[in-house]
Amino acid sequence: MKPWKPKFGPLSSALSSPMALITQPTSCPSSSWPPFVAAPRFGRTTNKLSLHDSPALLAPFAVCGGISSRWSQKNRNIIPDLAAEGLCERIDWEKLDADLNYWTRPLRPIQWYPGHIAKTEKELKEQLKLMDVVIEIRDARIPMSTSHPQMDSWLGNRKRILVLNREDMISTADRNAWATFFARQGVKVIFSNGQLGMGTMKLGRIAKSLATDVNTKRRTKGLLPRAARAGIVGYPNVGKSSLINRLLKRRMCAAAPRPGVTRELKWVRFGKDLELLDSPGILPMRLTDQAVAIKLAICDDIGERSYDVTDVGTILVQMLARLPAVGPEGLSKRYRVDVDANCGKLFLDKLSLQLFNGDVGQASFRVLSDFRKGKFGWISLERPPQ
């Protein structure tokens, strides 16, 4: 396959080096690109590395629209050390996000907004007006995707404690990155594990200290002290009820590893000075960003009837194949199935024939279940925006 070269102009000489080829579009078929391959990235016409190209595209293959061109070892040696420049990780996440948006285009849109959420949202907005502090719970694997777009407008100037639950499922590097990101925004963040109780003691101390502040202000105004009110809010299945049970050291709220268990507001007391409001998970009425919807489905933060398990499983395989913590080798070693990083559906077909008599749905659910149980190790699906 011959590299693309312009017929005219002063750029012809600039494109004569192998390094320039990675920024130029390789010839692609006239038909549309397959939905589950890497989206093509066309960088700037320059001898420098394009920021749209990830290391996965640089060696040993350059992939464009499903067509690969092999690079010689000599050419690979001239690629700059991205890790040394501090760009490698950022480029990987940018490329992964772009591919994720590309993969979701041909899929049936994911929408989930059951009736109890609509009813709860109206009640919750009224209760938030009475709150002294709001504890917002997010999934540590996808903190941005589990952030309600209207939360800031609902809370106004009220004090907020941000809790990233399931800290045991992400790496120390991920925790540090998110802690730094939110610290720059002036947001207090606590990492927790509602199942094992990690972070609950710290959250309890902060909540009680806020309760003390509330009554100190009331006394200065000549008002009688009262129990401070804290509302616990967040997306479905991010661990709100489990965290409350850990705080109280007894099972006061129904909790289960699936979305939609809590269906009504419930007040519980935490000591003498603090009342907690457990609320059902809330979601936007419409999920306009389907890449966010896919992440919610992968992390089981949305009802399973709202999505096709094979589509979600396919995208998860392709994301895991691109993450250094797993990669094609990790998938192949775990399931003993050859992996094509550009086609998760092919991997699921092979896995279904090996383990589930050709049932691709069961194979997809198996991979999703393994991810949700943390069997792939510390895996985050998001990093802070740059």
mmCIF file of C-alpha atoms in Angstrom:
data_model
loop_
_atom_site.group_PDB
_atom_site.id
_atom_site.type_symbol
_atom_site.label_atom_id
_atom_site.label_comp_id
_atom_site.label_asym_id
_atom_site.label_seq_id
_atom_site.Cartn_x
_atom_site.Cartn_y
_atom_site.Cartn_z
ATOM 1 C CA MET A 1 0.000 0.000 0.000
ATOM 2 C CA LYS A 2 1.476 3.359 -1.013
ATOM 3 C CA PRO A 3 1.356 6.225 1.435
ATOM 4 C CA TRP A 4 -0.789 9.212 0.560
ATOM 5 C CA LYS A 5 1.162 12.162 -0.909
ATOM 6 C CA PRO A 6 -0.089 15.506 -2.182
ATOM 7 C CA LYS A 7 0.388 16.165 -5.879
ATOM 8 C CA PHE A 8 1.232 19.825 -5.475
ATOM 9 C CA GLY A 9 2.473 22.287 -2.894
ATOM 10 C CA PRO A 10 5.484 22.763 -0.679
ATOM 11 C CA LEU A 11 4.372 20.007 1.716
ATOM 12 C CA SER A 12 5.567 17.240 -0.598
ATOM 13 C CA SER A 13 9.090 17.341 0.781
ATOM 14 C CA ALA A 14 7.819 17.468 4.351
ATOM 15 C CA LEU A 15 5.935 14.220 3.813
ATOM 16 C CA SER A 16 8.920 12.343 2.460
ATOM 17 C CA SER A 17 9.978 11.087 5.896
ATOM 18 C CA PRO A 18 8.359 8.035 7.508
ATOM 19 C CA MET A 19 7.429 10.108 10.554
ATOM 20 C CA ALA A 20 5.075 12.245 8.505
ATOM 21 C CA LEU A 21 3.101 9.243 7.317
ATOM 22 C CA ILE A 22 1.408 8.681 10.666
ATOM 23 C CA THR A 23 -0.438 11.972 10.386
ATOM 24 C CA GLN A 24 -1.878 11.312 6.929
ATOM 25 C CA PRO A 25 -5.067 9.422 6.106
ATOM 26 C CA THR A 26 -4.545 5.936 4.767
ATOM 27 C CA SER A 27 -6.826 4.948 1.922
ATOM 28 C CA CYS A 28 -10.118 3.602 3.275
ATOM 29 C CA PRO A 29 -12.896 1.662 1.559
ATOM 30 C CA SER A 30 -15.737 3.652 0.060
ATOM 31 C CA SER A 31 -18.193 1.877 2.340
ATOM 32 C CA SER A 32 -18.692 3.051 5.904
ATOM 33 C CA TRP A 33 -16.209 1.974 8.555
ATOM 34 C CA PRO A 34 -17.177 -1.022 10.672
ATOM 35 C CA PRO A 35 -18.900 0.188 13.865
ATOM 36 C CA PHE A 36 -16.508 -1.620 16.191
ATOM 37 C CA VAL A 37 -13.078 -0.598 14.960
ATOM 38 C CA ALA A 38 -10.983 2.371 15.957
ATOM 39 C CA ALA A 39 -12.256 5.640 14.579
ATOM 40 C CA PRO A 40 -9.797 7.114 12.059
ATOM 41 C CA ARG A 41 -7.742 10.067 13.247
ATOM 42 C CA PHE A 42 -6.356 12.546 10.742
ATOM 43 C CA GLY A 43 -3.751 14.802 12.347
ATOM 44 C CA ARG A 44 -2.109 17.966 11.163
ATOM 45 C CA THR A 45 0.254 17.918 8.199
ATOM 46 C CA THR A 46 3.556 18.173 10.017
ATOM 47 C CA ASN A 47 6.720 16.233 10.710
ATOM 48 C CA LYS A 48 5.814 16.215 14.418
ATOM 49 C CA LEU A 49 3.646 13.618 16.076
ATOM 50 C CA SER A 50 -0.065 14.423 15.847
ATOM 51 C CA LEU A 51 -1.798 14.665 19.207
ATOM 52 C CA HIS A 52 -4.685 12.668 17.771
ATOM 53 C CA ASP A 53 -2.513 9.558 17.376
ATOM 54 C CA SER A 54 -2.154 7.189 20.301
ATOM 55 C CA PRO A 55 0.792 4.845 20.919
ATOM 56 C CA ALA A 56 -1.509 1.957 19.971
ATOM 57 C CA LEU A 57 -1.548 3.342 16.436
ATOM 58 C CA LEU A 58 2.183 3.906 16.218
ATOM 59 C CA ALA A 59 3.768 0.515 16.748
ATOM 60 C CA PRO A 60 3.775 -2.073 15.427
ATOM 61 C CA PHE A 61 0.766 -1.157 13.272
ATOM 62 C CA ALA A 62 -0.796 2.067 12.069
ATOM 63 C CA VAL A 63 -4.555 1.491 11.874
ATOM 64 C CA CYS A 64 -7.004 3.596 9.901
ATOM 65 C CA GLY A 65 -10.574 2.494 9.327
ATOM 66 C CA GLY A 66 -9.686 -1.161 9.819
ATOM 67 C CA ILE A 67 -6.727 -1.118 7.368
ATOM 68 C CA SER A 68 -3.255 -1.722 8.818
ATOM 69 C CA SER A 69 0.204 -0.936 7.464
ATOM 70 C CA ARG A 70 3.259 -2.585 9.060
ATOM 71 C CA TRP A 71 6.111 -0.389 10.216
ATOM 72 C CA SER A 72 9.754 -1.378 10.083
ATOM 73 C CA GLN A 73 11.803 -1.450 13.269
ATOM 74 C CA LYS A 74 13.918 1.424 11.930
ATOM 75 C CA ASN A 75 10.871 3.650 11.541
ATOM 76 C CA ARG A 76 9.546 2.767 14.990
ATOM 77 C CA ASN A 77 12.828 3.851 16.545
ATOM 78 C CA ILE A 78 12.326 7.432 15.389
ATOM 79 C CA ILE A 79 9.052 7.807 17.302
ATOM 80 C CA PRO A 80 9.612 10.173 20.237
ATOM 81 C CA ASP A 81 9.415 8.898 23.781
ATOM 82 C CA LEU A 82 5.856 9.924 24.625
ATOM 83 C CA ALA A 83 6.044 8.696 28.194
ATOM 84 C CA ALA A 84 9.089 10.879 28.784
ATOM 85 C CA GLU A 85 7.192 13.880 27.483
ATOM 86 C CA GLY A 86 4.248 13.125 29.768
ATOM 87 C CA LEU A 87 1.860 12.865 26.809
ATOM 88 C CA CYS A 88 1.369 9.129 26.425
ATOM 89 C CA GLU A 89 -1.334 8.664 29.035
ATOM 90 C CA ARG A 90 -3.269 11.768 27.995
ATOM 91 C CA ILE A 91 -3.230 10.801 24.331
ATOM 92 C CA ASP A 92 -4.438 7.290 25.153
ATOM 93 C CA TRP A 93 -7.474 8.578 27.066
ATOM 94 C CA GLU A 94 -8.325 11.134 24.409
ATOM 95 C CA LYS A 95 -8.147 8.461 21.724
ATOM 96 C CA LEU A 96 -10.233 6.045 23.785
ATOM 97 C CA ASP A 97 -12.934 8.664 24.363
ATOM 98 C CA ALA A 98 -13.019 9.486 20.661
ATOM 99 C CA ASP A 99 -13.309 5.817 19.741
ATOM 100 C CA LEU A 100 -16.055 5.300 22.293
ATOM 101 C CA ASN A 101 -18.130 8.066 20.737
ATOM 102 C CA TYR A 102 -17.509 6.525 17.317
ATOM 103 C CA TRP A 103 -18.576 3.035 18.441
ATOM 104 C CA THR A 104 -21.875 4.243 19.909
ATOM 105 C CA ARG A 105 -23.118 5.947 16.738
ATOM 106 C CA PRO A 106 -24.753 2.917 15.054
ATOM 107 C CA LEU A 107 -26.222 1.493 18.283
ATOM 108 C CA ARG A 108 -29.759 1.766 19.566
ATOM 109 C CA PRO A 109 -29.874 4.723 21.991
ATOM 110 C CA ILE A 110 -29.859 3.834 25.681
ATOM 111 C CA GLN A 111 -32.582 5.553 27.710
ATOM 112 C CA TRP A 112 -33.773 4.659 31.217
ATOM 113 C CA TYR A 113 -36.051 6.849 33.296
ATOM 114 C CA PRO A 114 -38.517 4.750 35.340
ATOM 115 C CA GLY A 115 -41.524 6.422 36.963
ATOM 116 C CA HIS A 116 -40.199 6.327 40.514
ATOM 117 C CA ILE A 117 -37.203 8.472 39.490
ATOM 118 C CA ALA A 118 -39.451 11.206 38.093
ATOM 119 C CA LYS A 119 -41.494 11.240 41.301
ATOM 120 C CA THR A 120 -38.418 11.160 43.538
ATOM 121 C CA GLU A 121 -36.653 13.949 41.676
ATOM 122 C CA LYS A 122 -39.535 16.328 42.369
ATOM 123 C CA GLU A 123 -39.615 15.414 46.078
ATOM 124 C CA LEU A 124 -35.841 15.510 46.396
ATOM 125 C CA LYS A 125 -35.543 19.026 45.000
ATOM 126 C CA GLU A 126 -37.979 20.209 47.678
ATOM 127 C CA GLN A 127 -36.070 18.408 50.437
ATOM 128 C CA LEU A 128 -32.710 19.759 49.278
ATOM 129 C CA LYS A 129 -33.917 23.254 50.160
ATOM 130 C CA LEU A 130 -33.989 22.157 53.819
ATOM 131 C CA MET A 131 -30.554 20.493 53.810
ATOM 132 C CA ASP A 132 -27.555 21.818 55.704
ATOM 133 C CA VAL A 133 -25.135 19.698 53.689
ATOM 134 C CA VAL A 134 -25.416 17.377 50.698
ATOM 135 C CA ILE A 135 -23.331 14.222 50.336
ATOM 136 C CA GLU A 136 -23.057 13.333 46.665
ATOM 137 C CA ILE A 137 -22.013 9.752 45.877
ATOM 138 C CA ARG A 138 -20.366 8.899 42.568
ATOM 139 C CA ASP A 139 -18.871 5.768 41.059
ATOM 140 C CA ALA A 140 -15.077 6.059 41.350
ATOM 141 C CA ARG A 141 -14.645 4.241 38.024
ATOM 142 C CA ILE A 142 -16.675 6.894 36.159
ATOM 143 C CA PRO A 143 -16.877 10.064 38.317
ATOM 144 C CA MET A 144 -17.785 12.371 35.426
ATOM 145 C CA SER A 145 -20.448 10.053 33.970
ATOM 146 C CA THR A 146 -22.170 9.727 37.370
ATOM 147 C CA SER A 147 -22.400 13.490 37.838
ATOM 148 C CA HIS A 148 -25.944 14.794 37.380
ATOM 149 C CA PRO A 149 -25.891 17.798 35.017
ATOM 150 C CA GLN A 150 -28.433 19.709 37.175
ATOM 151 C CA MET A 151 -26.888 18.975 40.567
ATOM 152 C CA ASP A 152 -25.052 22.299 40.848
ATOM 153 C CA SER A 153 -28.210 24.293 40.170
ATOM 154 C CA TRP A 154 -30.165 22.245 42.731
ATOM 155 C CA LEU A 155 -27.588 22.698 45.483
ATOM 156 C CA GLY A 156 -26.834 26.370 45.021
ATOM 157 C CA ASN A 157 -24.475 27.528 47.795
ATOM 158 C CA ARG A 158 -25.074 24.581 50.121
ATOM 159 C CA LYS A 159 -22.098 22.707 51.469
ATOM 160 C CA ARG A 160 -21.277 19.591 49.515
ATOM 161 C CA ILE A 161 -19.187 16.537 50.316
ATOM 162 C CA LEU A 162 -18.215 14.494 47.277
ATOM 163 C CA VAL A 163 -17.731 10.767 47.856
ATOM 164 C CA LEU A 164 -16.173 8.539 45.194
ATOM 165 C CA ASN A 165 -17.376 5.068 46.128
ATOM 166 C CA ARG A 166 -15.805 1.753 45.064
ATOM 167 C CA GLU A 167 -12.292 3.065 45.624
ATOM 168 C CA ASP A 168 -11.069 -0.546 45.784
ATOM 169 C CA MET A 169 -11.779 -0.900 42.050
ATOM 170 C CA ILE A 170 -9.402 1.845 40.836
ATOM 171 C CA SER A 171 -5.657 2.283 41.128
ATOM 172 C CA THR A 172 -3.729 4.626 43.384
ATOM 173 C CA ALA A 173 -2.767 6.691 40.326
ATOM 174 C CA ASP A 174 -6.456 7.113 39.474
ATOM 175 C CA ARG A 175 -7.293 8.191 43.025
ATOM 176 C CA ASN A 176 -4.469 10.721 43.059
ATOM 177 C CA ALA A 177 -5.513 12.116 39.682
ATOM 178 C CA TRP A 178 -9.131 12.617 40.770
ATOM 179 C CA ALA A 179 -8.163 14.009 44.184
ATOM 180 C CA THR A 180 -5.944 16.606 42.496
ATOM 181 C CA PHE A 181 -8.632 17.456 39.947
ATOM 182 C CA PHE A 182 -11.353 18.114 42.530
ATOM 183 C CA ALA A 183 -8.964 19.886 44.907
ATOM 184 C CA ARG A 184 -8.273 22.423 42.179
ATOM 185 C CA GLN A 185 -12.005 23.033 41.956
ATOM 186 C CA GLY A 186 -12.268 23.538 45.704
ATOM 187 C CA VAL A 187 -14.390 20.403 46.206
ATOM 188 C CA LYS A 188 -13.794 18.179 49.232
ATOM 189 C CA VAL A 189 -13.549 14.572 48.035
ATOM 190 C CA ILE A 190 -13.574 11.367 50.073
ATOM 191 C CA PHE A 191 -12.839 7.900 48.679
ATOM 192 C CA SER A 192 -14.901 5.073 50.130
ATOM 193 C CA ASN A 193 -15.902 1.455 49.835
ATOM 194 C CA GLY A 194 -19.478 0.997 50.993
ATOM 195 C CA GLN A 195 -19.188 -2.787 51.044
ATOM 196 C CA LEU A 196 -16.129 -2.965 53.322
ATOM 197 C CA GLY A 197 -16.605 0.320 55.176
ATOM 198 C CA MET A 198 -13.478 2.121 53.948
ATOM 199 C CA GLY A 199 -13.801 5.885 54.238
ATOM 200 C CA THR A 200 -16.989 5.789 56.311
ATOM 201 C CA MET A 201 -15.302 6.862 59.554
ATOM 202 C CA LYS A 202 -13.790 9.904 57.846
ATOM 203 C CA LEU A 203 -17.138 10.752 56.270
ATOM 204 C CA GLY A 204 -18.845 10.422 59.636
ATOM 205 C CA ARG A 205 -16.363 12.785 61.305
ATOM 206 C CA ILE A 206 -16.773 15.418 58.599
ATOM 207 C CA ALA A 207 -20.568 15.138 58.699
ATOM 208 C CA LYS A 208 -20.627 15.551 62.484
ATOM 209 C CA SER A 209 -18.278 18.540 62.344
ATOM 210 C CA LEU A 210 -20.655 20.184 59.870
ATOM 211 C CA ALA A 211 -23.523 19.443 62.237
ATOM 212 C CA THR A 212 -21.660 21.261 65.017
ATOM 213 C CA ASP A 213 -21.167 24.285 62.767
ATOM 214 C CA VAL A 214 -24.900 24.420 62.011
ATOM 215 C CA ASN A 215 -25.888 24.608 65.684
ATOM 216 C CA THR A 216 -23.137 27.096 66.480
ATOM 217 C CA LYS A 217 -24.673 29.476 63.963
ATOM 218 C CA ARG A 218 -28.171 28.808 65.308
ATOM 219 C CA ARG A 219 -27.104 29.713 68.847
ATOM 220 C CA THR A 220 -25.604 32.994 67.702
ATOM 221 C CA LYS A 221 -29.007 33.824 66.190
ATOM 222 C CA GLY A 222 -30.817 32.886 69.413
ATOM 223 C CA LEU A 223 -32.301 29.680 67.956
ATOM 224 C CA LEU A 224 -32.509 26.315 69.694
ATOM 225 C CA PRO A 225 -30.127 23.618 68.481
ATOM 226 C CA ARG A 226 -31.449 20.855 66.249
ATOM 227 C CA ALA A 227 -30.106 17.835 64.427
ATOM 228 C CA ALA A 228 -28.299 18.808 61.246
ATOM 229 C CA ARG A 229 -29.775 17.459 58.016
ATOM 230 C CA ALA A 230 -27.644 15.798 55.354
ATOM 231 C CA GLY A 231 -29.025 14.532 52.068
ATOM 232 C CA ILE A 232 -27.322 11.637 50.298
ATOM 233 C CA VAL A 233 -27.803 11.791 46.539
ATOM 234 C CA GLY A 234 -26.388 10.142 43.443
ATOM 235 C CA TYR A 235 -27.021 7.915 40.446
ATOM 236 C CA PRO A 236 -28.621 4.471 40.840
ATOM 237 C CA ASN A 237 -26.435 1.700 42.269
ATOM 238 C CA VAL A 238 -23.479 3.901 43.207
ATOM 239 C CA GLY A 239 -23.673 2.656 46.818
ATOM 240 C CA LYS A 240 -25.743 5.272 48.673
ATOM 241 C CA SER A 241 -27.710 2.847 50.864
ATOM 242 C CA SER A 242 -24.697 0.620 51.555
ATOM 243 C CA LEU A 243 -22.727 3.643 52.711
ATOM 244 C CA ILE A 244 -25.514 4.696 55.087
ATOM 245 C CA ASN A 245 -25.686 1.186 56.541
ATOM 246 C CA ARG A 246 -21.934 1.262 57.126
ATOM 247 C CA LEU A 247 -22.164 4.663 58.795
ATOM 248 C CA LEU A 248 -24.932 3.487 61.103
ATOM 249 C CA LYS A 249 -23.289 0.061 61.624
ATOM 250 C CA ARG A 250 -26.625 -1.631 61.049
ATOM 251 C CA ARG A 251 -28.892 -2.364 58.109
ATOM 252 C CA MET A 252 -31.335 0.530 58.016
ATOM 253 C CA CYS A 253 -31.719 0.898 54.243
ATOM 254 C CA ALA A 254 -32.412 -1.737 51.632
ATOM 255 C CA ALA A 255 -29.330 -2.323 49.499
ATOM 256 C CA ALA A 256 -28.533 -4.678 46.615
ATOM 257 C CA PRO A 257 -25.984 -4.707 43.750
ATOM 258 C CA ARG A 258 -28.456 -3.517 41.122
ATOM 259 C CA PRO A 259 -30.046 -0.173 40.233
ATOM 260 C CA GLY A 260 -33.534 0.792 41.353
ATOM 261 C CA VAL A 261 -33.678 -0.926 44.785
ATOM 262 C CA THR A 262 -34.386 2.265 46.764
ATOM 263 C CA ARG A 263 -37.658 3.773 45.538
ATOM 264 C CA GLU A 264 -38.600 6.361 48.154
ATOM 265 C CA LEU A 265 -37.008 8.953 50.424
ATOM 266 C CA LYS A 266 -36.143 7.745 53.904
ATOM 267 C CA TRP A 267 -34.829 9.634 56.935
ATOM 268 C CA VAL A 268 -32.460 7.890 59.364
ATOM 269 C CA ARG A 269 -30.642 9.221 62.448
ATOM 270 C CA PHE A 270 -26.857 9.184 62.765
ATOM 271 C CA GLY A 271 -26.232 9.839 66.460
ATOM 272 C CA LYS A 272 -28.064 12.676 68.190
ATOM 273 C CA ASP A 273 -26.844 15.525 66.027
ATOM 274 C CA LEU A 274 -27.268 14.347 62.450
ATOM 275 C CA GLU A 275 -30.120 13.103 60.272
ATOM 276 C CA LEU A 276 -29.442 11.439 56.922
ATOM 277 C CA LEU A 277 -31.814 11.334 53.975
ATOM 278 C CA ASP A 278 -31.455 8.246 51.791
ATOM 279 C CA SER A 279 -32.817 8.833 48.300
ATOM 280 C CA PRO A 280 -33.383 6.712 45.184
ATOM 281 C CA GLY A 281 -30.924 7.085 42.356
ATOM 282 C CA ILE A 282 -31.585 10.025 40.063
ATOM 283 C CA LEU A 283 -30.810 10.317 36.361
ATOM 284 C CA PRO A 284 -31.358 12.952 33.679
ATOM 285 C CA MET A 285 -34.613 12.456 31.815
ATOM 286 C CA ARG A 286 -32.657 11.959 28.584
ATOM 287 C CA LEU A 287 -29.137 10.593 28.240
ATOM 288 C CA THR A 288 -27.961 12.796 25.398
ATOM 289 C CA ASP A 289 -24.369 11.528 25.538
ATOM 290 C CA GLN A 290 -24.459 7.854 24.560
ATOM 291 C CA ALA A 291 -20.807 7.356 25.504
ATOM 292 C CA VAL A 292 -21.855 8.224 29.077
ATOM 293 C CA ALA A 293 -24.829 5.847 28.795
ATOM 294 C CA ILE A 294 -22.516 3.006 27.737
ATOM 295 C CA LYS A 295 -20.269 3.599 30.740
ATOM 296 C CA LEU A 296 -23.305 3.570 33.056
ATOM 297 C CA ALA A 297 -24.398 0.265 31.526
ATOM 298 C CA ILE A 298 -20.925 -1.254 31.855
ATOM 299 C CA CYS A 299 -20.733 -0.274 35.550
ATOM 300 C CA ASP A 300 -24.319 -1.485 36.197
ATOM 301 C CA ASP A 301 -25.498 2.005 37.160
ATOM 302 C CA ILE A 302 -28.536 1.819 34.875
ATOM 303 C CA GLY A 303 -31.350 -0.693 34.372
ATOM 304 C CA GLU A 304 -30.332 -3.725 32.285
ATOM 305 C CA ARG A 305 -33.533 -3.600 30.251
ATOM 306 C CA SER A 306 -32.451 -0.300 28.735
ATOM 307 C CA TYR A 307 -29.541 -1.701 26.713
ATOM 308 C CA ASP A 308 -28.483 -4.600 24.518
ATOM 309 C CA VAL A 309 -26.020 -6.667 26.549
ATOM 310 C CA THR A 310 -24.113 -7.770 23.443
ATOM 311 C CA ASP A 311 -23.514 -4.196 22.286
ATOM 312 C CA VAL A 312 -22.324 -3.139 25.742
ATOM 313 C CA GLY A 313 -20.167 -6.256 26.133
ATOM 314 C CA THR A 314 -18.591 -5.653 22.727
ATOM 315 C CA ILE A 315 -17.580 -2.114 23.620
ATOM 316 C CA LEU A 316 -16.273 -3.204 27.020
ATOM 317 C CA VAL A 317 -13.990 -5.777 25.369
ATOM 318 C CA GLN A 318 -12.607 -3.134 23.040
ATOM 319 C CA MET A 319 -12.042 -0.686 25.896
ATOM 320 C CA LEU A 320 -10.259 -3.328 28.000
ATOM 321 C CA ALA A 321 -8.100 -4.290 25.030
ATOM 322 C CA ARG A 322 -6.873 -0.686 24.822
ATOM 323 C CA LEU A 323 -6.225 -0.186 28.544
ATOM 324 C CA PRO A 324 -2.644 -1.055 29.547
ATOM 325 C CA ALA A 325 -3.837 -2.679 32.785
ATOM 326 C CA VAL A 326 -5.588 -5.423 30.778
ATOM 327 C CA GLY A 327 -4.808 -5.296 27.061
ATOM 328 C CA PRO A 328 -5.320 -8.115 24.537
ATOM 329 C CA GLU A 329 -2.909 -10.307 26.488
ATOM 330 C CA GLY A 330 -4.949 -10.024 29.691
ATOM 331 C CA LEU A 331 -8.201 -10.890 27.944
ATOM 332 C CA SER A 332 -6.629 -13.795 26.072
ATOM 333 C CA LYS A 333 -5.020 -15.169 29.234
ATOM 334 C CA ARG A 334 -8.224 -14.974 31.255
ATOM 335 C CA TYR A 335 -10.575 -16.561 28.725
ATOM 336 C CA ARG A 336 -8.074 -18.471 26.568
ATOM 337 C CA VAL A 337 -9.492 -16.863 23.460
ATOM 338 C CA ASP A 338 -7.528 -14.995 20.789
ATOM 339 C CA VAL A 339 -8.262 -11.269 20.906
ATOM 340 C CA ASP A 340 -8.671 -8.828 18.033
ATOM 341 C CA ALA A 341 -8.508 -5.420 19.722
ATOM 342 C CA ASN A 342 -10.479 -3.883 16.842
ATOM 343 C CA CYS A 343 -13.416 -6.299 16.987
ATOM 344 C CA GLY A 344 -14.938 -7.097 20.350
ATOM 345 C CA LYS A 345 -17.857 -8.882 18.672
ATOM 346 C CA LEU A 346 -15.486 -11.450 17.166
ATOM 347 C CA PHE A 347 -14.007 -12.089 20.611
ATOM 348 C CA LEU A 348 -17.473 -12.602 22.115
ATOM 349 C CA ASP A 349 -18.396 -14.984 19.276
ATOM 350 C CA LYS A 350 -15.324 -17.101 20.042
ATOM 351 C CA LEU A 351 -16.001 -16.990 23.786
ATOM 352 C CA SER A 352 -19.635 -17.991 23.289
ATOM 353 C CA LEU A 353 -18.635 -21.036 21.209
ATOM 354 C CA GLN A 354 -16.061 -22.068 23.811
ATOM 355 C CA LEU A 355 -18.156 -21.668 26.972
ATOM 356 C CA PHE A 356 -21.836 -21.046 26.192
ATOM 357 C CA ASN A 357 -22.778 -23.175 23.159
ATOM 358 C CA GLY A 358 -22.828 -20.137 20.893
ATOM 359 C CA ASP A 359 -24.929 -17.898 23.160
ATOM 360 C CA VAL A 360 -23.313 -14.491 22.594
ATOM 361 C CA GLY A 361 -25.596 -12.856 25.162
ATOM 362 C CA GLN A 362 -24.278 -15.147 27.906
ATOM 363 C CA ALA A 363 -20.702 -14.514 26.828
ATOM 364 C CA SER A 364 -21.299 -10.761 26.954
ATOM 365 C CA PHE A 365 -22.869 -10.978 30.394
ATOM 366 C CA ARG A 366 -19.908 -13.035 31.612
ATOM 367 C CA VAL A 367 -17.397 -10.361 30.614
ATOM 368 C CA LEU A 368 -19.573 -7.586 32.091
ATOM 369 C CA SER A 369 -20.018 -9.530 35.330
ATOM 370 C CA ASP A 370 -16.264 -10.152 35.633
ATOM 371 C CA PHE A 371 -15.582 -6.444 35.178
ATOM 372 C CA ARG A 372 -18.208 -5.438 37.747
ATOM 373 C CA LYS A 373 -16.730 -7.866 40.273
ATOM 374 C CA GLY A 374 -13.253 -6.421 39.786
ATOM 375 C CA LYS A 375 -11.745 -9.570 38.296
ATOM 376 C CA PHE A 376 -9.708 -7.556 35.797
ATOM 377 C CA GLY A 377 -8.010 -5.652 38.599
ATOM 378 C CA TRP A 378 -7.952 -1.890 39.184
ATOM 379 C CA ILE A 379 -9.753 -0.499 36.139
ATOM 380 C CA SER A 380 -10.987 3.066 35.704
ATOM 381 C CA LEU A 381 -12.966 3.994 32.602
ATOM 382 C CA GLU A 382 -12.317 7.729 32.980
ATOM 383 C CA ARG A 383 -9.532 10.106 33.813
ATOM 384 C CA PRO A 384 -9.909 13.811 34.733
ATOM 385 C CA PRO A 385 -10.350 16.104 31.721
ATOM 386 C CA GLN A 386 -7.267 18.090 30.792
#
